[in-house]
CSV table of C-alpha atoms in Angstrom, one decimal:
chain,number,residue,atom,x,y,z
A,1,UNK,CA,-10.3,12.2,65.6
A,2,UNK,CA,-8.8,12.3,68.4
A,3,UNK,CA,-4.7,12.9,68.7
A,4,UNK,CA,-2.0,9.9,68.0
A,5,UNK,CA,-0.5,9.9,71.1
A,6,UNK,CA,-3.6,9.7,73.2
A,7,UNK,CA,-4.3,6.9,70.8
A,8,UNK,CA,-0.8,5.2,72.0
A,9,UNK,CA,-1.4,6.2,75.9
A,10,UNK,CA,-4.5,4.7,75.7
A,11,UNK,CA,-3.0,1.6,74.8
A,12,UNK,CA,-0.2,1.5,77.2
A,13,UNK,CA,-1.4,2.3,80.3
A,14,UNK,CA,-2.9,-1.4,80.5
A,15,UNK,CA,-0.1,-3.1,78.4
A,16,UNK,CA,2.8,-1.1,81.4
A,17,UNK,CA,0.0,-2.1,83.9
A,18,UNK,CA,-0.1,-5.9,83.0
A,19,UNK,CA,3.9,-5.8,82.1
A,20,UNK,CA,4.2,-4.4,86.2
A,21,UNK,CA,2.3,-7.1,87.6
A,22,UNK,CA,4.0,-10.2,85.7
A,23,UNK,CA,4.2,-12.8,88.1
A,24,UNK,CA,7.8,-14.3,89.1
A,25,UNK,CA,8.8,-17.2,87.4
A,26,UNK,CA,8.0,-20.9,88.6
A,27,UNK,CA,11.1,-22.2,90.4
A,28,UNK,CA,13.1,-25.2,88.5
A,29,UNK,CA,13.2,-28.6,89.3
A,30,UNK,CA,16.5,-28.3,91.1
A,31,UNK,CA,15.5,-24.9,92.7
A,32,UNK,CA,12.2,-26.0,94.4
A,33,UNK,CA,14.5,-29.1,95.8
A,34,UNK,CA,16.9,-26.6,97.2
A,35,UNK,CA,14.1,-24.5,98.7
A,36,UNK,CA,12.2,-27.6,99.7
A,37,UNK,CA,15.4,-29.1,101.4
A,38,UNK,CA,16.2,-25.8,103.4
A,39,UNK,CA,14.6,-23.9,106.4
A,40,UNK,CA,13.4,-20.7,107.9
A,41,UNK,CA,14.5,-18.8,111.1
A,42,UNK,CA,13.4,-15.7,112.4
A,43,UNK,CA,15.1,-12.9,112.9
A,44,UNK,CA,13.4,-9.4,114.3
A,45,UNK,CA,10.2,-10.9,112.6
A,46,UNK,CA,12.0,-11.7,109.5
A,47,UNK,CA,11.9,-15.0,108.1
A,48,UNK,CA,15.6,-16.2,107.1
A,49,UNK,CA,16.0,-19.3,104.4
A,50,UNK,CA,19.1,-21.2,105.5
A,51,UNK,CA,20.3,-24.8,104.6
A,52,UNK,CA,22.2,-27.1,107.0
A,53,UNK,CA,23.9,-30.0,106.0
A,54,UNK,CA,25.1,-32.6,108.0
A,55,UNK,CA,28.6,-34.3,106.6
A,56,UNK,CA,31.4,-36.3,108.2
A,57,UNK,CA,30.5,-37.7,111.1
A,58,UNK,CA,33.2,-37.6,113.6
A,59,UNK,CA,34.5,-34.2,112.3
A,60,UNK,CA,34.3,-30.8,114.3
A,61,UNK,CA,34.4,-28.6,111.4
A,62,UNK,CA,32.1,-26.2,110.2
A,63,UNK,CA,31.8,-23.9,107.3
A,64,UNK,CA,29.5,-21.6,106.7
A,65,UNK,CA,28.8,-20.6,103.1
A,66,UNK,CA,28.0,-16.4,102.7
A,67,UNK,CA,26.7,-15.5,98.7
A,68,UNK,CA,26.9,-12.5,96.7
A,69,UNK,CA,24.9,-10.0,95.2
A,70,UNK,CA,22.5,-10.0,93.7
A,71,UNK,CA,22.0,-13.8,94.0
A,72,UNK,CA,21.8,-16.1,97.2
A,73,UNK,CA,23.1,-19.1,98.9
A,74,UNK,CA,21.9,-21.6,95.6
A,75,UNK,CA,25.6,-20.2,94.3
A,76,UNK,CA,27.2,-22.8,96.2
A,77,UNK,CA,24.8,-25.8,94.7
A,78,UNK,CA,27.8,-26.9,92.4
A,79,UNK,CA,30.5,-27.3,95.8
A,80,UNK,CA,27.7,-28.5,98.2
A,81,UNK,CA,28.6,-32.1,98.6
A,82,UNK,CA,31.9,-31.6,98.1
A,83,UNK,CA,32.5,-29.8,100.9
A,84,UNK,CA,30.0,-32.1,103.0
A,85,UNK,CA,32.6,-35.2,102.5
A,86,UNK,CA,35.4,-32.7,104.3
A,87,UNK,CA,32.8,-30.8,106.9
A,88,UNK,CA,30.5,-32.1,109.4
A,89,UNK,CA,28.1,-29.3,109.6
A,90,UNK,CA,27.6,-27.1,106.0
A,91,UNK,CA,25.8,-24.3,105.9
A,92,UNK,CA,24.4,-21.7,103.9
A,93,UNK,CA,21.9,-18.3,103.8
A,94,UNK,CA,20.2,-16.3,102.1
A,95,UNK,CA,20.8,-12.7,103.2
A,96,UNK,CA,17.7,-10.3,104.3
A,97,UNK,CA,16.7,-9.2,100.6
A,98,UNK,CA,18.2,-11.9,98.8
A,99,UNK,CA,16.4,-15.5,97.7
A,100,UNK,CA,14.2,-17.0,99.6
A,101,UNK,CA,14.8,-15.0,102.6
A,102,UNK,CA,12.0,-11.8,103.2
A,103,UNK,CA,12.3,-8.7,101.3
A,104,UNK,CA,11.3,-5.7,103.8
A,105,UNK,CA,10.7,-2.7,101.9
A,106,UNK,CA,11.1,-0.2,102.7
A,107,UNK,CA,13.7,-1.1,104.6
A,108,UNK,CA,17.4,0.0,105.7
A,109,UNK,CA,19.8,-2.7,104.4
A,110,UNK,CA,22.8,-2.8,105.6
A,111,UNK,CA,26.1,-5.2,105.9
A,112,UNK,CA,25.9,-4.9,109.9
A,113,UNK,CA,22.3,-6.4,109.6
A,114,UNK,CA,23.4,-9.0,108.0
A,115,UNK,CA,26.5,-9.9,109.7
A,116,UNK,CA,24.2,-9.9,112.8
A,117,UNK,CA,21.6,-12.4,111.0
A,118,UNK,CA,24.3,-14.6,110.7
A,119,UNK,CA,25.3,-14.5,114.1
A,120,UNK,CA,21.3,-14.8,115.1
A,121,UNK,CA,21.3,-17.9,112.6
A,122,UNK,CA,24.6,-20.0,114.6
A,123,UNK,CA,22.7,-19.3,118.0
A,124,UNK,CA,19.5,-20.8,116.4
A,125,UNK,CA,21.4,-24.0,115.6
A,126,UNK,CA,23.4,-23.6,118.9
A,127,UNK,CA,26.4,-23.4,117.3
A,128,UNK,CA,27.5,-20.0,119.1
A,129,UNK,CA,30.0,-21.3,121.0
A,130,UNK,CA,31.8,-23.4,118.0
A,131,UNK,CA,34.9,-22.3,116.0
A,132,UNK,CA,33.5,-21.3,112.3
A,133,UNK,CA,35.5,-21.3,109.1
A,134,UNK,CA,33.7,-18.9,107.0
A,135,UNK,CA,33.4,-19.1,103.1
A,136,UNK,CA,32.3,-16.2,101.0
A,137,UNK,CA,31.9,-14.6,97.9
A,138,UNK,CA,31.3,-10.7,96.6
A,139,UNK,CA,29.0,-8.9,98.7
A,140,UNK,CA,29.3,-12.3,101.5
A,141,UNK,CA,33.1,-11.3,102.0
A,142,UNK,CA,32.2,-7.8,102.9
A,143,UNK,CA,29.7,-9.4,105.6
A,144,UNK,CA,32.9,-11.6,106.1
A,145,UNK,CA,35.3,-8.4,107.1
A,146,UNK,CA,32.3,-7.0,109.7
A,147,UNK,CA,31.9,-10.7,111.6
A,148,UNK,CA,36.1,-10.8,111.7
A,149,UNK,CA,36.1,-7.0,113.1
A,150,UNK,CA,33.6,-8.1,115.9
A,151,UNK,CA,35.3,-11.5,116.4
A,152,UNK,CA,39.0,-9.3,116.5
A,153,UNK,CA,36.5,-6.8,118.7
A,154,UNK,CA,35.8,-9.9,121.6
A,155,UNK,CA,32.7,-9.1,121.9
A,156,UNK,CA,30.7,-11.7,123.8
A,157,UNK,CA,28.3,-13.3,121.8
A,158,UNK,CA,30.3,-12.7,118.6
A,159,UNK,CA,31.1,-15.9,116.3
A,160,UNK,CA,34.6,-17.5,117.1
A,161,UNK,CA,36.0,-17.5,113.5
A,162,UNK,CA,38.6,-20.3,112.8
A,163,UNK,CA,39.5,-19.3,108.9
A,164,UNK,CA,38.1,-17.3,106.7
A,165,UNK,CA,38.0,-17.9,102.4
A,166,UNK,CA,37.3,-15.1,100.6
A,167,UNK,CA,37.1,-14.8,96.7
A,168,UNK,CA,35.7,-12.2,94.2
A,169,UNK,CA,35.1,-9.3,96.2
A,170,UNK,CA,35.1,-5.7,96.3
A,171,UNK,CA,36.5,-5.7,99.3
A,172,UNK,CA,38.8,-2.4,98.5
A,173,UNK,CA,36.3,-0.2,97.1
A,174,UNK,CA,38.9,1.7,95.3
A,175,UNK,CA,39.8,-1.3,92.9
A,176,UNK,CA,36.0,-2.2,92.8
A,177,UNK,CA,34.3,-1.7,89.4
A,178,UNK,CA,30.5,-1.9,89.4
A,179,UNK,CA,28.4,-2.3,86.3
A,180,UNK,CA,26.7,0.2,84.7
A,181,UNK,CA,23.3,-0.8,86.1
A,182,UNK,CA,24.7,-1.3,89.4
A,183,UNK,CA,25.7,2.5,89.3
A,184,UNK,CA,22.5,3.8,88.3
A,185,UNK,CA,21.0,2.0,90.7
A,186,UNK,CA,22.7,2.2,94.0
A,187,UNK,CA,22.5,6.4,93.1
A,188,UNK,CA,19.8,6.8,91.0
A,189,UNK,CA,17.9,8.9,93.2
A,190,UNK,CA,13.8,8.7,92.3
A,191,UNK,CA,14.5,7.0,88.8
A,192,UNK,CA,15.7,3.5,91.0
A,193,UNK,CA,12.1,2.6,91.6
A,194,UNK,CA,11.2,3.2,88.4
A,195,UNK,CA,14.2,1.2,86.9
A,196,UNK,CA,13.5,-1.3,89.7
A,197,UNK,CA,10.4,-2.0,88.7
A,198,UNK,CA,11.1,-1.9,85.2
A,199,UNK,CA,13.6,-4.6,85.3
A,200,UNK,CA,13.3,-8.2,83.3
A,201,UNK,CA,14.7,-11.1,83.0
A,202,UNK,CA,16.2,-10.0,79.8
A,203,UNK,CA,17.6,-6.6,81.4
A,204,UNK,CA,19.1,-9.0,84.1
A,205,UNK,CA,20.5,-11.7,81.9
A,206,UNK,CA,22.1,-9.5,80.0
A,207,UNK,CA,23.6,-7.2,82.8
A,208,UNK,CA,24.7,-10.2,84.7
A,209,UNK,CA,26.5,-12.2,81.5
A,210,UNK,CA,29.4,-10.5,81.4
A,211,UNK,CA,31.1,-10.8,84.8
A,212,UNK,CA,31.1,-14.5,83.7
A,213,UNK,CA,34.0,-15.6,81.9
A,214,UNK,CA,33.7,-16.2,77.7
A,215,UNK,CA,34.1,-20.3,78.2
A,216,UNK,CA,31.6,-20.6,81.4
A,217,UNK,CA,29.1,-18.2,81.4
A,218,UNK,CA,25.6,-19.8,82.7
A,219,UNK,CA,23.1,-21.5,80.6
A,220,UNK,CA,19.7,-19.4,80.0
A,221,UNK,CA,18.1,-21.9,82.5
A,222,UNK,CA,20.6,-21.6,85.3
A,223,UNK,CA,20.1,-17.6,84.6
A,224,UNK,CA,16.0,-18.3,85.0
A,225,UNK,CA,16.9,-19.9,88.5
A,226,UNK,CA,19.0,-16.7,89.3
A,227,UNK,CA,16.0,-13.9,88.2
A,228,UNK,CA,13.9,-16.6,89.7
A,229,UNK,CA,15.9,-16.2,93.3
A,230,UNK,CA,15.7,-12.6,92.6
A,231,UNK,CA,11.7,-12.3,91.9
A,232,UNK,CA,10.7,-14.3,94.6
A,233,UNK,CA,8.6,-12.0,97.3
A,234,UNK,CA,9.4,-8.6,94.6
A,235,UNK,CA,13.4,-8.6,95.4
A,236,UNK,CA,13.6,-6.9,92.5
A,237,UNK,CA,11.9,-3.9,94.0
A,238,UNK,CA,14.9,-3.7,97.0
A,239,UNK,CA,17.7,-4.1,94.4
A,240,UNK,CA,18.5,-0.2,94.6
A,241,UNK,CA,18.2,-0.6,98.5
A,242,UNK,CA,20.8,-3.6,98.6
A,243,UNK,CA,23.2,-1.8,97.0
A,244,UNK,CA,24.0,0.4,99.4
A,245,UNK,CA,26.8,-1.9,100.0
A,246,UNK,CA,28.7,-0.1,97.9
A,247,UNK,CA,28.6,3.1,99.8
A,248,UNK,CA,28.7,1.5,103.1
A,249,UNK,CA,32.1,0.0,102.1
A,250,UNK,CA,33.3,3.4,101.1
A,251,UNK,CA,32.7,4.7,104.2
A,252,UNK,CA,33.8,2.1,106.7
A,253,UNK,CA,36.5,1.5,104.7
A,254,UNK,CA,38.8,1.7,107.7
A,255,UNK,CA,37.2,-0.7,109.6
A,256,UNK,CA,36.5,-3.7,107.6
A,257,UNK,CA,40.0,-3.2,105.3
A,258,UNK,CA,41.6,-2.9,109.0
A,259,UNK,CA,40.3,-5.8,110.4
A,260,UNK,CA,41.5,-8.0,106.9
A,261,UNK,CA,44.9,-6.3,107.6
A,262,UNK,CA,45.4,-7.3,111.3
A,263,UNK,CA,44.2,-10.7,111.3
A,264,UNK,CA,46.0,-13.5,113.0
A,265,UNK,CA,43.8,-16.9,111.8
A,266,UNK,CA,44.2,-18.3,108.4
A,267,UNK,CA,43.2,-16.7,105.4
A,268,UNK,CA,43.2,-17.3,101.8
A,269,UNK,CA,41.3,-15.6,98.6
A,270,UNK,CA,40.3,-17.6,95.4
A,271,UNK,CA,40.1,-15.7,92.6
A,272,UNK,CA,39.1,-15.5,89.5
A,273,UNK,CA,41.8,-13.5,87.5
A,274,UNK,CA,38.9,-12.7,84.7
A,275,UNK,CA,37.0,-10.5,86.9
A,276,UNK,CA,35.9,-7.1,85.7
A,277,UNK,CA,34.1,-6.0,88.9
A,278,UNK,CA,38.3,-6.5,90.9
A,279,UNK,CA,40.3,-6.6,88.2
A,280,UNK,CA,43.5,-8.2,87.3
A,281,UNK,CA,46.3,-7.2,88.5
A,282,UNK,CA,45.1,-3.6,90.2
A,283,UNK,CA,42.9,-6.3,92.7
A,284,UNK,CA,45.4,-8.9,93.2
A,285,UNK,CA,48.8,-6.5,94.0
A,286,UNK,CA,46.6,-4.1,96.5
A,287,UNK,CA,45.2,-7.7,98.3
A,288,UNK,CA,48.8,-9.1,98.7
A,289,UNK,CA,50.5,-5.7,99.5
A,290,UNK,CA,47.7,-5.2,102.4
A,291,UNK,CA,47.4,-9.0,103.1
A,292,UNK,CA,51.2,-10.0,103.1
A,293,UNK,CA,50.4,-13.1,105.7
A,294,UNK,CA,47.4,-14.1,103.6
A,295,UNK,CA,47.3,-17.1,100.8
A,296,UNK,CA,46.1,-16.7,97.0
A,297,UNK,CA,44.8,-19.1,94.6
A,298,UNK,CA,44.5,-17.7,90.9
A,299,UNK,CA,42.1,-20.0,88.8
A,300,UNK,CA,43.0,-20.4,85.1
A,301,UNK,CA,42.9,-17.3,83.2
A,302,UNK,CA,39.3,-17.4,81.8
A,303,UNK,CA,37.6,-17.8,85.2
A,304,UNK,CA,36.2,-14.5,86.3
A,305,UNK,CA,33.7,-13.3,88.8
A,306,UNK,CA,31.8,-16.4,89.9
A,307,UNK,CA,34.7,-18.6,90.8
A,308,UNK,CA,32.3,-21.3,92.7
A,309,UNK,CA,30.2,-21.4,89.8
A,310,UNK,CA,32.6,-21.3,86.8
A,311,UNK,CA,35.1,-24.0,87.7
A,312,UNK,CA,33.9,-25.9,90.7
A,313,UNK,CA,36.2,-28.0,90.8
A,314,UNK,CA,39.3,-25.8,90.6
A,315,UNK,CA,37.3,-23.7,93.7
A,316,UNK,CA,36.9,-26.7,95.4
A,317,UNK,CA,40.4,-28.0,95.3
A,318,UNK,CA,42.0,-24.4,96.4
A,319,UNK,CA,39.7,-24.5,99.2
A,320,UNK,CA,40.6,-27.7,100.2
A,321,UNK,CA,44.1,-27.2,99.8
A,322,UNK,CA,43.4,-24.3,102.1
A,323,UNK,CA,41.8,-26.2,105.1
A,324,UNK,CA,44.0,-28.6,105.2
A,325,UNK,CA,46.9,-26.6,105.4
A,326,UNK,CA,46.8,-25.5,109.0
């Protein structure tokens, strides 16, 4: 008779085989709308899913909308009209690597590709030459502090940024706090494929939970459209390459921090005071001791790292109160 644990690697080998090939799930209702109702550009090859919405007419405004990690522009679903009855154009991406977007692999992510996607995306809409208020979130507000350093930079070419909103990000990596799996991850070496690979829907829903506050954390359908966003063409198998973020704001520290610190157009943060990843009050004091000129709005006290999503409304109002005060 042959050994147990052949017995048990006989078994497995097809059980890990068919658990690796698992398809991704079917998008939602609401998802395959927001997919249907969006667009692709290229970039370098690359297609690049981006919605643009047209709002007031009359108005000259235009915001666009930069999402977090690990998710993609479907964060901003719950503000979307909202902020079409103040705007006339709205728009939103989804980063290289994130959503509906491609998902090179391998492939050398970084926060100056990106920032240069979104530049590649306003002179596809031939909106290079038009004053931008930017709007971002988490890994978005790092993209943020690189467009404002080429815009400080006058670099022809570069977006003209009217205002920029920032809220929930890590944007002093010495008050950042990433999660556990975000750790192993981002320096995991030859075990991040592996864990890449590895990764479910329950590893993800229960990694992602907490940095939601204890009153608003998302339903296990709004979670689905999230590891659904994440699945779609393998993103789950870049996830270890995206977060190189982290160390990339490490080390140009100086630059994007410096760029925050000098800036001369409006600025405001929205936070969410319940945030584990930039916690309260280590986040807030360092922000308004480097930031002095800069405006703060502090959600109630259970709101925590996904403002936009959390309380909507309360987002929507500080960012209103925001644009129209200058």
């Amino acid at each position: 008779m042959r050994e147990w644990w052949v017995q048990v690697g006989l078994l497995a080998v097809p059980l890990l085989a068919a658990y690796l090939h698992i398809p991704p799930p079917q998008l939602s209702p609401a998802l395959h709308s927001w997919k249907s109702s969006g667009k692709f550009f290229t970039y370098k090859g690359l297609r690049i899913f981006y919605q643009d919405s047209v709002g007031v007419v009359g108005s000259p405004e235009i915001v666009v909308l930069l999402h977090g990690f690990p998710t993609s522009s479907y964060d901003w679903y719950k503000i979307w009209e909202g902020l079409t009855l103040r705007f006339h154009r709205v728009i939103a991406l989804d980063f290289l690597g994130f959503g509906f977007s491609d998902k090179p692999r391998p492939h050398h992510y970084s926060i100056f590709e990106q920032a240069s996607i979104v530049e590649a995306l306003l002179r596809h809409l031939g909106l290079q030459n038009r004053r931008i208020n930017l709007l971002s979130h988490d890994y978005g507000d790092t993209v943020a502090q690189e467009l404002l350093y080429r815009y400080k930079q006058n670099r022809s070419g570069r977006l003209t940024i009217k205002s920029l909103c920032l809220s929930n990000g890590g944007i002093f990596p010495e008050t950042h706090r990433p999660l556990l799996l975000q750790k192993l991850l981002k320096d995991g070496g030859v075990l991040s494929p592996i864990l890449t690979r590895l990764m479910n829907f329950f590893v993800f829903s229960r990694g992602l939970t907490p940095v939601f506050g204890p009153y608003t954390r998302p339903s296990e359908s709004e979670l689905w459209d999230m590891w659904a966003g994440i699945r779609n063409n393998d993103g789950n198998l870049v996830i270890d390459s995206l977060l190189q973020y982290i160390n990339q704001r490490k080390k140009f520290r100086r630059r994007w921090v410096g760029a925050l610190a000098s800036v001369t157009i409006p600025i405001h943060f929205i936070y969410g005071p319940l945030d584990p990843v930039n916690p309260y009050p280590e986040f807030l004091e360092l922000y308004r001791k480097t930031l002095p000129r800069s405006t703060v709005s502090i959600l109630d006290d259970h709101i925590s790292h996904y403002p936009q999503l959390e309380d909507p409304m309360g987002f929507l109002n500080a960012y209103m109160g925001f644009i129209n005060s200058f």
